[in-house]
Short mmCIF file of C-alpha atoms in Angstrom, two decimals:
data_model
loop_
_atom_site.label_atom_id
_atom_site.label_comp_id
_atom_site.label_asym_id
_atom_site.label_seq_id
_atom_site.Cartn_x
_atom_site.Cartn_y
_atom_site.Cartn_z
CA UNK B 27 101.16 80.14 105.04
CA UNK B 28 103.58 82.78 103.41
CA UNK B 29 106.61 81.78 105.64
CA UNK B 30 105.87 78.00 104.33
CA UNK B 31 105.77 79.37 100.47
CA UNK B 32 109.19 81.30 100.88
CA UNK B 33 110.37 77.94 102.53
CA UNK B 34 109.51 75.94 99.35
CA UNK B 35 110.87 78.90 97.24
CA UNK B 36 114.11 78.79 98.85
CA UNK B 37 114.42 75.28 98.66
CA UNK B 38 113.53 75.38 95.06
CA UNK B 39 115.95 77.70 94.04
CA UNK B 40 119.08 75.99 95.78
CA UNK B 41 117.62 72.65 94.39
CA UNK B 42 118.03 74.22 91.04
CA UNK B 43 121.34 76.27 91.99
CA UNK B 44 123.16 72.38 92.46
CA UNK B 45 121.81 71.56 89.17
CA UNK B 46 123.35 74.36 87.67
CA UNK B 47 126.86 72.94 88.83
CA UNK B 48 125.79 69.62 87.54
CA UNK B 49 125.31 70.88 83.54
CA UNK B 50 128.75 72.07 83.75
CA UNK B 51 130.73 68.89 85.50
CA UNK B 52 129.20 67.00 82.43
CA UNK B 53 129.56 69.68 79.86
CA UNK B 54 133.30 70.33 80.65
CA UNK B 55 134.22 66.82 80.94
CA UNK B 56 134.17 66.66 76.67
CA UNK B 57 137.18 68.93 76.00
CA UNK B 58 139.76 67.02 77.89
CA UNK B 59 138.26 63.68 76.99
CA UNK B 60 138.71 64.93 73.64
CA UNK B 61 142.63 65.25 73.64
CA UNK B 62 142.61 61.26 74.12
CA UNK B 63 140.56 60.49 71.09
CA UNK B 64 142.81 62.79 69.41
CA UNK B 65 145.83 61.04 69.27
CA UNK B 66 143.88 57.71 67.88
CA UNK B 67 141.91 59.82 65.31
CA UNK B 68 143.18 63.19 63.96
CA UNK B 69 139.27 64.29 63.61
CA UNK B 70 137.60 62.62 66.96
CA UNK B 71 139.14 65.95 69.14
CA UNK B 72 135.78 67.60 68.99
CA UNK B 73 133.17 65.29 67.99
CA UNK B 74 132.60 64.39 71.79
CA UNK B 75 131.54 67.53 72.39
CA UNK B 76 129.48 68.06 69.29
CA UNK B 77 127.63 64.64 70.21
CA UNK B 78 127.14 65.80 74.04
CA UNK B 79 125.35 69.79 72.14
CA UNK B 80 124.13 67.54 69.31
CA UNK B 81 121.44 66.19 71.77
CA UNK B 82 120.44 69.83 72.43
CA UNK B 83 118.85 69.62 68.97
CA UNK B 84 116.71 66.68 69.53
CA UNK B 85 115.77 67.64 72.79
CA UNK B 86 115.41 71.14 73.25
CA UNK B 87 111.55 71.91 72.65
CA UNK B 88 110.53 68.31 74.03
CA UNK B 89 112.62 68.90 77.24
CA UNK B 90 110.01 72.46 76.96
CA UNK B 91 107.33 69.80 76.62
CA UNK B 92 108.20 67.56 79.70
CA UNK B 93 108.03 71.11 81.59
CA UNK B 94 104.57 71.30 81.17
CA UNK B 95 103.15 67.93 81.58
CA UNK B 96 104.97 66.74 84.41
CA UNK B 97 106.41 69.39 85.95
CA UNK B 98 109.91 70.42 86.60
CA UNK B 99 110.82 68.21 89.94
CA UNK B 100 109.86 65.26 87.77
CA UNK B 101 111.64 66.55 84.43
CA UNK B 102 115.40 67.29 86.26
CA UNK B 103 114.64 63.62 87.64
CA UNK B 104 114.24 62.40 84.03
CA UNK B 105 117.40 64.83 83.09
CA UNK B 106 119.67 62.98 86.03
CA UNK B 107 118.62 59.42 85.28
CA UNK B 108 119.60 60.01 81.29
CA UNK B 109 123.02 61.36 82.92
CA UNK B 110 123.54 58.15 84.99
CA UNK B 111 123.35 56.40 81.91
CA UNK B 112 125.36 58.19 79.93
CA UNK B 113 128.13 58.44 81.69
CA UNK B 114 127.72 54.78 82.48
CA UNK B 115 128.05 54.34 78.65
CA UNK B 116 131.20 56.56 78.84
CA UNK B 117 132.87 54.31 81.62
CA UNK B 118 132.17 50.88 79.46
CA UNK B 119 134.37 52.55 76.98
CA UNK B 120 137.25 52.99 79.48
CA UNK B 121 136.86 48.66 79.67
CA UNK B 122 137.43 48.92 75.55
CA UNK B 123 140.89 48.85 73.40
CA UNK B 124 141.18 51.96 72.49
CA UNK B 125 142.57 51.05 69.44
CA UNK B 126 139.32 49.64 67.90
CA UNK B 127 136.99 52.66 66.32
CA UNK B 128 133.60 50.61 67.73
CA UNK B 129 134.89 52.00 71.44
CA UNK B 130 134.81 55.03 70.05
CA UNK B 131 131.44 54.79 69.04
CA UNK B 132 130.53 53.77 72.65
CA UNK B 133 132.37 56.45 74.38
CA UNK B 134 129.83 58.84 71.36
CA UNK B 135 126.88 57.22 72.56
CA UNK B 136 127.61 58.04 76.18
CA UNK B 137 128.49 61.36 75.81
CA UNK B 138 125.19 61.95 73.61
CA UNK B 139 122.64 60.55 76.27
CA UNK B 140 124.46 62.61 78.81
CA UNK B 141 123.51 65.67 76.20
CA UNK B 142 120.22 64.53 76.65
CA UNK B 143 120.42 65.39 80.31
CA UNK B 144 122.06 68.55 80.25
CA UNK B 145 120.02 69.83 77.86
CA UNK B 146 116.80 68.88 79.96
CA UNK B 147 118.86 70.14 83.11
CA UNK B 148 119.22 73.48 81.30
CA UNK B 149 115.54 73.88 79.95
CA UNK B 150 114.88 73.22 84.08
CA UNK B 151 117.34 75.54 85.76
CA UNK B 152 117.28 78.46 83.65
CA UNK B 153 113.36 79.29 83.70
CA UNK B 154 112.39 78.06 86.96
CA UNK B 155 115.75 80.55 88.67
CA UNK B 156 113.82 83.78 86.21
CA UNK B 157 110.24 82.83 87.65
CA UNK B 158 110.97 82.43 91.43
CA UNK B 159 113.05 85.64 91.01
CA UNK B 160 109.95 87.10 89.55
CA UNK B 161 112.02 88.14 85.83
CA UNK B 162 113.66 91.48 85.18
CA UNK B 163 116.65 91.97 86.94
CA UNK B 164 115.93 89.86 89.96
CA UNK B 165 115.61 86.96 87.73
CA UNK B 166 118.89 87.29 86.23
CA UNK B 167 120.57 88.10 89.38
CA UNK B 168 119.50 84.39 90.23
CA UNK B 169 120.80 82.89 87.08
CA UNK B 170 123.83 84.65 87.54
CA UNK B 171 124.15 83.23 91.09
CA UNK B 172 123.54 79.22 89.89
CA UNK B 173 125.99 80.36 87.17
CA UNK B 174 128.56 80.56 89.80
CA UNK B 175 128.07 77.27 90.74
CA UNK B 176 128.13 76.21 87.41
CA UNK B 177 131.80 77.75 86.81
CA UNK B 178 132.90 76.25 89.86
CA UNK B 179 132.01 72.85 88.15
CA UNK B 180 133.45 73.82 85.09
CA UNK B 181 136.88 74.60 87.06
CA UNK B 182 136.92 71.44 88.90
CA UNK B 183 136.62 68.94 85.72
CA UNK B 184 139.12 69.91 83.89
CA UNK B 185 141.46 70.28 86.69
CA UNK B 186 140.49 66.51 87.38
CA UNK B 187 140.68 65.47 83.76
CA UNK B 188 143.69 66.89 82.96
CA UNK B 189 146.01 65.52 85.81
CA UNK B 190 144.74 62.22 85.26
CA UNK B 191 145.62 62.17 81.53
CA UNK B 192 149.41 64.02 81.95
CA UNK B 193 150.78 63.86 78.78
CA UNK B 194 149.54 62.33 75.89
CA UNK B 195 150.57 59.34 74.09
CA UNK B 196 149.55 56.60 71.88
CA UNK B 197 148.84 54.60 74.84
CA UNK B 198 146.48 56.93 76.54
CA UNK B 199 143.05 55.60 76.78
CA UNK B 200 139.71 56.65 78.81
CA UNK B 201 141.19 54.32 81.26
CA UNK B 202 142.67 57.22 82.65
CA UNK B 203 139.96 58.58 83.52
CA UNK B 204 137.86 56.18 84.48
CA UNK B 205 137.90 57.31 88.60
CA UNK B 206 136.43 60.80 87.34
CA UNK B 207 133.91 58.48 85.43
CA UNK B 208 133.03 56.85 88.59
CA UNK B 209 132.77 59.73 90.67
CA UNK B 210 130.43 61.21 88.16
CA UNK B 211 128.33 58.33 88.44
CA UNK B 212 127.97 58.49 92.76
CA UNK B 213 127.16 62.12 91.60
CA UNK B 214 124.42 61.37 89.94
CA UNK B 215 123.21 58.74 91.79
CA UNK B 216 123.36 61.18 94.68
CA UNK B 217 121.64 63.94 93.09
CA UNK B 218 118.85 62.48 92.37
CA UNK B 219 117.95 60.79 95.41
CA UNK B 220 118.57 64.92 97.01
CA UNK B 221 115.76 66.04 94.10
CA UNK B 222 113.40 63.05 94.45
CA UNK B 223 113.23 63.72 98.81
CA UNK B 224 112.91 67.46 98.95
CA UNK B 225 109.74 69.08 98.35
CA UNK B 226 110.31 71.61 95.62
CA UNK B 227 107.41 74.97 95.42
CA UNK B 228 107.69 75.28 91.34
CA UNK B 229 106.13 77.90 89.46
CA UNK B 230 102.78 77.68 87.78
CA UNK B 231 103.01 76.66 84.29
CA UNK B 232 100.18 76.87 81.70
CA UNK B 233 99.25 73.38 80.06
CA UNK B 234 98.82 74.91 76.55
CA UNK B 235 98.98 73.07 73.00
CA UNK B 236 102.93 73.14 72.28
CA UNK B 237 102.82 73.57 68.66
CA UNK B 238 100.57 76.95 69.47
CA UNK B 239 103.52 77.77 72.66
CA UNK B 240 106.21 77.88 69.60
CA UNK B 241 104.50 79.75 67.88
CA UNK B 242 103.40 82.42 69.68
CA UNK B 243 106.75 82.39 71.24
CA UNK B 244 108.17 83.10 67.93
CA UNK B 245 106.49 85.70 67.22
CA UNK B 246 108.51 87.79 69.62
CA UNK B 247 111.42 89.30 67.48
CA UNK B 248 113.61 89.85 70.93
CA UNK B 249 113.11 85.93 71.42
CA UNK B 250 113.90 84.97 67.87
CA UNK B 251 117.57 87.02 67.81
CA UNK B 252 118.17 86.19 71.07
CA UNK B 253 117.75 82.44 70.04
CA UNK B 254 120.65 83.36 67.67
CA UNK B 255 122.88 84.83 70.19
CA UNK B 256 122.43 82.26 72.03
CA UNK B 257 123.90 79.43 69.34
CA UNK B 258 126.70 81.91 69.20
CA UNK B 259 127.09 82.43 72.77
CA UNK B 260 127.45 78.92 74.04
CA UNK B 261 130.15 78.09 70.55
CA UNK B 262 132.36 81.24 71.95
CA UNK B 263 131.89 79.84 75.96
CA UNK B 264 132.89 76.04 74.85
CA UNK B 265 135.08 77.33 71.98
CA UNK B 266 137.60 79.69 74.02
CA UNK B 267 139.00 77.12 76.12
CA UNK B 268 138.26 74.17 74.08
CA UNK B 269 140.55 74.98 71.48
CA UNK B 270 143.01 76.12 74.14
CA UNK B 271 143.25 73.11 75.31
CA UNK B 272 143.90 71.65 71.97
CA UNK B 273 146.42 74.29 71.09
CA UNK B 274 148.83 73.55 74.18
CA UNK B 275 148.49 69.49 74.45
CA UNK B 276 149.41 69.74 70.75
CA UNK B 277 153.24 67.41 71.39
CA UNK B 278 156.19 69.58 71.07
CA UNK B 279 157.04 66.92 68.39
CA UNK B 280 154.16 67.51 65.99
CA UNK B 281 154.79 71.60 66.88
CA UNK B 282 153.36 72.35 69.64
CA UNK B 283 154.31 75.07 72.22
CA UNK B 284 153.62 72.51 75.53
CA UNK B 285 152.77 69.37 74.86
CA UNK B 286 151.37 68.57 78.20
CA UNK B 287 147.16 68.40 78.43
CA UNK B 288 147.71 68.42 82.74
CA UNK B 289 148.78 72.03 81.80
CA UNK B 290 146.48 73.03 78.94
CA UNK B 291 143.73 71.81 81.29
CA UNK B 292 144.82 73.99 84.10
CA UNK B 293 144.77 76.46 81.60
CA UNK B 294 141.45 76.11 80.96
CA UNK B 295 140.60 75.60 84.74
CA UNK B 296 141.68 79.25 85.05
CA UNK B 297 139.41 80.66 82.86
CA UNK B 298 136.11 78.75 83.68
CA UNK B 299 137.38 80.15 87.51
CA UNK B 300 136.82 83.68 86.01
CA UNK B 301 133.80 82.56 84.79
CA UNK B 302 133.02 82.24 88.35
CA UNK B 303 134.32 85.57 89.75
CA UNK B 304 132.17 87.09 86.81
CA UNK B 305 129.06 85.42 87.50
CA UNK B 306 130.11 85.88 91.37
CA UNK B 307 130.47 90.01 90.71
CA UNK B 308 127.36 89.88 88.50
CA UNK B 309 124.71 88.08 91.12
CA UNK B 310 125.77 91.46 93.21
CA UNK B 311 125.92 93.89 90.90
CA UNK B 312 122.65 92.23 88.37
CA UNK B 313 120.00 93.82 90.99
CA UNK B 314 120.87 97.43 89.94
CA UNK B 315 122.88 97.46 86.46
CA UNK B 316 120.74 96.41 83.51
CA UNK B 317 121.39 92.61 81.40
CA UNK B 318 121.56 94.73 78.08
CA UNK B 319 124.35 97.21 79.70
CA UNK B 320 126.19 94.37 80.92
CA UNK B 321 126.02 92.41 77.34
CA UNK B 322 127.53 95.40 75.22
CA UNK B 323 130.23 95.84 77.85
CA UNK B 324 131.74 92.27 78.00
CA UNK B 325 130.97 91.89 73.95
CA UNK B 326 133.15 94.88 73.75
CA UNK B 327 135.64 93.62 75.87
CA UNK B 328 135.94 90.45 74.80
CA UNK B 329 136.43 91.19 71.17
CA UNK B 330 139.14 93.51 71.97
CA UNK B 331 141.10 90.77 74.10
CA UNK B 332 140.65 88.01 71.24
CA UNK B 333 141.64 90.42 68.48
CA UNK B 334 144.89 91.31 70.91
CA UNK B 335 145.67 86.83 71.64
CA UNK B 336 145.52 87.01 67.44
CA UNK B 337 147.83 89.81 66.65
CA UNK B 338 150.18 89.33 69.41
CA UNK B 339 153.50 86.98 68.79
CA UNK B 340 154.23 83.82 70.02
CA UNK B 341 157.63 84.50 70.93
CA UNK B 342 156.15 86.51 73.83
CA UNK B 343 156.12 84.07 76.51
CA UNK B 344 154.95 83.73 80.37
CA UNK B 345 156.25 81.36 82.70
CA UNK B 346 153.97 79.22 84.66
CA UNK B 347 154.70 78.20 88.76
CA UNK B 348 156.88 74.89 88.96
CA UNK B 349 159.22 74.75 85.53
CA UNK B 350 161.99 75.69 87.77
CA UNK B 351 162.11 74.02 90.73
CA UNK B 352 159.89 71.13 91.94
CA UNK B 353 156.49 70.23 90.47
CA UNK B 354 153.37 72.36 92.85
CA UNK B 355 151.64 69.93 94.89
CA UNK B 356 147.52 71.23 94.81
CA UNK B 357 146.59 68.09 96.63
CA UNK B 358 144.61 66.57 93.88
CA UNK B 359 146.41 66.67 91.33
CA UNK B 360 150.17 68.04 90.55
CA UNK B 361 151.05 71.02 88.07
CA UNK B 362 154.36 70.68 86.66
CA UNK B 363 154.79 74.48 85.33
CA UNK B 364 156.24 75.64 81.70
CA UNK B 365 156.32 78.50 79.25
CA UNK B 366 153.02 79.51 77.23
CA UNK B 367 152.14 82.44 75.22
CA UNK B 368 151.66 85.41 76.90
CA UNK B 369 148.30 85.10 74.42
CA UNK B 370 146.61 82.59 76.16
CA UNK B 371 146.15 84.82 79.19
CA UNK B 372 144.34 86.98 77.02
CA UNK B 373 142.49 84.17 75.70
CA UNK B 374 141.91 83.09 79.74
CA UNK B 375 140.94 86.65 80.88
CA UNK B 376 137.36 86.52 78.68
CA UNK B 377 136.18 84.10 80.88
CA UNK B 378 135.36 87.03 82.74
CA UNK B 379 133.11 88.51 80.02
CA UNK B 380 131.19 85.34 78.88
CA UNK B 381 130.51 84.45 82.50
CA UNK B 382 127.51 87.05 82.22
CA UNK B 383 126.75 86.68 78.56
CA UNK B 384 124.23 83.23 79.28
CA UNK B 385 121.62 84.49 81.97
CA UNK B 386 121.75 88.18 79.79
CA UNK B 387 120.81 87.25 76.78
CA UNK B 388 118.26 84.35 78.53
CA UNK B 389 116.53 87.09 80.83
CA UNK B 390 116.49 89.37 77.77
CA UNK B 391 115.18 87.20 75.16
CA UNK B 392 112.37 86.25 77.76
CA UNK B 393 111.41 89.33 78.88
CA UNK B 394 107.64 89.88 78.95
CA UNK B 395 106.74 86.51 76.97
CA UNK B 396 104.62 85.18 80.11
CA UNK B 397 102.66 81.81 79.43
CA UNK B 398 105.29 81.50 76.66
CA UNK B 399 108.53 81.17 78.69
CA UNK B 400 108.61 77.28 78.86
CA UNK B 401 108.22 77.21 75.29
CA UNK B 402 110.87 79.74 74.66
CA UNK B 403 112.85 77.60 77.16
CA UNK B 404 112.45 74.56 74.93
CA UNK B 405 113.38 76.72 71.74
CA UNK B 406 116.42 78.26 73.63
CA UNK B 407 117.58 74.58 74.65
CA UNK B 408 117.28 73.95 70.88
CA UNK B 409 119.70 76.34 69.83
CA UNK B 410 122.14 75.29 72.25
CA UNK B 411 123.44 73.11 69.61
CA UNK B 412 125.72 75.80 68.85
CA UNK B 413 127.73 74.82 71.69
CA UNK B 414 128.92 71.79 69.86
CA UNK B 415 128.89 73.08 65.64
CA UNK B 416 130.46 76.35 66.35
CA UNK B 417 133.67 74.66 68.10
CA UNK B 418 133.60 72.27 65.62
CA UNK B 419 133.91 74.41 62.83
CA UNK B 420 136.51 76.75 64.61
CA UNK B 421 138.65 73.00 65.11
CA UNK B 422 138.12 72.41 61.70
CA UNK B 423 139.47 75.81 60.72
CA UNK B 424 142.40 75.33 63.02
CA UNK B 425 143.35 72.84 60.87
CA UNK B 426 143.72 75.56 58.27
CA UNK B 427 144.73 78.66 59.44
CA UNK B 428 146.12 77.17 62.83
CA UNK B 429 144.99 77.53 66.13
CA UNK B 430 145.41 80.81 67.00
CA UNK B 431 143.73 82.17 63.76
CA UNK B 432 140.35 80.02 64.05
CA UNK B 433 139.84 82.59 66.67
CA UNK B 434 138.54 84.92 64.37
CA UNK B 435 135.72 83.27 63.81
CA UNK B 436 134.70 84.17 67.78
CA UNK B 437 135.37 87.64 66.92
CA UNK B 438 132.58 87.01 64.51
CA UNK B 439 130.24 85.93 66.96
CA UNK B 440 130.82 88.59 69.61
CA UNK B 441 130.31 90.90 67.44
CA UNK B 442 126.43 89.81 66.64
CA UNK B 443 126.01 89.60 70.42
CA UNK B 444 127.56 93.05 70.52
CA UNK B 445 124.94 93.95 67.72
CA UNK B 446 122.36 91.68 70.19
CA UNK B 447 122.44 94.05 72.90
CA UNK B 448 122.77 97.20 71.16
CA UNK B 449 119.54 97.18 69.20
CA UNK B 450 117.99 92.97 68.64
CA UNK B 451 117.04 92.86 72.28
CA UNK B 452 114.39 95.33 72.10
CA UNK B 453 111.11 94.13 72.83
CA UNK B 454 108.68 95.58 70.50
CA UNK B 455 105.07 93.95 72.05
#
């Protein structure tokens, strides 16, 4: 009877491991997408990504509701049928002139259904990994292992999206795309016919009134500030390389330092790939060293690399593989090399620091709730939002102060995680 429940366990937690990589494929897929609308509409960079986090909003404490009526097999079913259809939505789009602002409004549509998923995906994943590793640090050690799934995701897409865009022009549409689109959509298909077949052991969860779940969940001051640092923490993870990617597909023409979104998107690639050797490090090293240590160590760190990518000049310059000789064939796609600021692999290198930050400040903010964790789920899922306001406003500012400078406004909210760690994670019940 045991060996059967640590079958079912084990199956549960890899079911919920490929989910993890799922959330990012769809998540990631917004930034690169992004440089398209761009070049029809001087605003529409970031509003794809604000309409896939907007969903979080909507959805975040009913996803927490789903949980505990129907279960959580059932709810990432729900999760990957909403992603079917929005990235069905999404393709249609591709079959639009781009030149007409109702395709635009399509291509919103899609990417705010598939928010709908991702957000349910999360408010799945992240509880269910903390309960079947029984919380504390075995718990995050789990989330930090489906995190490295998740960064692998996130490397792959916008590897993908960025060699099939190249360089962008007034002619570039979503048509470019539209083989990523499909292979999302066999993804998904996929997936859930892998969920609905395997017999998943989930964790017991109370069937309590939900208004009364929130509340008592709230109550918790750990929870509330870590619902905070979370809204900051997913703006800084989509932020970083979002407006990366913006600052070198900017044209040379308009003043931009590469003009080539195949590039910035490799770029960006690199540092969702140390997202992955961080999570990676962290499922090994999460067992023994403490989520609050490891939170004020990569806030630290990652505030002092951002404040160096600000202050440092722009004449200092790195060369990338291939701007010399022949483009570098990676099977795929191919990288045609050039010169970026040395910056930007400053900017790259804290993708090593926020690749812990998510299942930290989750595992801490749940600590010792108990019955109350699906609700706190929900209201965590909520406040994921932040993931598409927070880059919004830094794109907005970029306008302003430029690219480089919007960056202060991460600063800003590393140092409240910083502050997070040091003394708003206690748990004072």
């Amino acid at each position: 009877m045991t060996q059967t429940k640590n079958n079912g366990t084990t199956i549960a937690i890899i079911a919920m491991m490929f989910l993890f990589a799922m959330i990012s494929f769809v998540t990631n897929m917004a930034a690169p997408f992004g440089t398209i609308w761009k070049e029809h509409y001087e605003w529409a960079g970031m509003m794809g990504n604000m309409m896939n986090f907007a969903a979080y909003l909507f959805m975040g404490i009913p996803a927490g509701m789903m949980i505990t009526k129907i279960g959580y097999k059932r709810t990432a079913l729900v999760a990957l049928a909403l992603g079917f259809i929005g990235i069905c939505v999404q393709y249609l789009s591709s079959t639009l002139s781009a030149e007409a602002i109702s395709t635009y409004v399509v291509y919103l549509l899609g990417a705010f259904i598939c928010g709908f998923c991702v957000c349910i995906l999360n408010t799945v994943v992240n509880p269910m990994l903390n309960l079947l590793g029984g919380g504390g640090n075995r718990g995050n050690q789990l989330i930090q292992t489906g995190g490295t799934l998740n960064s692998l995701a996130g490397t792959l897409t916008p590897l993908l999206a960025g060699s099939m865009i190249g360089t962008i022009t007034k002619d570039t549409s979503m048509t470019a795309v539209a083989p990523l689109l499909m292979i999302a959509m066999a993804i998904f298909a996929f997936s859930f016919v892998i969920i609905y077949f395997t017999k998943i052991t989930e964790p017991e969860t109370e069937k309590s009134d939900v208004l009364a779940g929130v509340k008592g969940a709230l109550g918790y001051r750990h929870l509330v500030l870590g619902i905070i640092a979370i809204f900051f923490y997913v703006g800084i993870e989509v932020g970083i390389p979002g407006q990366l990617i913006f600052y070198l597909s900017e044209p040379i023409a308009k003043g931009g330092v590469l003009g080539s979104t195949a590039i910035a998107g490799t770029i960006a690639a690199i540092y969702w790939l140390l997202m992955l050797v961080g999570r990676f490090t962290s499922s090994f090293i999460s067992g023994k060293v403490s989520s609050r240590t490891q939170l004020i160590v990569v806030s630290t760190v990652a505030i002092a690399l951002i404040i160096i990518a600000i202050i440092m000049p722009t004449s200092s310059t790195i060369t990338l593989p291939g701007s010399e000789a022949s483009p570098v064939d990676l099977a795929i796609f191919k990288f045609t090399g050039g010169t970026i600021p040395v910056k930007c692999v400053f900017l790259v290198l804290c993708g090593l620091c926020t690749s812990v930050m998510w299942g930290g400040i989750f595992n801490l903010a749940t600590e010792g709730l108990g019955k109350y964790t699906a609700s706190a789920s929900g209201l965590f899922m909520t406040m994921v939002v932040g993931g598409g306001v927070m880059p919004l406003i830094q794109n907005l500012m970029a306008g302003t102060v430029g690219d480089i400078n919007s960056y202060w406004l991460v600063v800003a909210m590393l140092a409240y995680l910083l502050v997070y760690g040091l003394v708003g994670c206690k748990n004072e019940k």
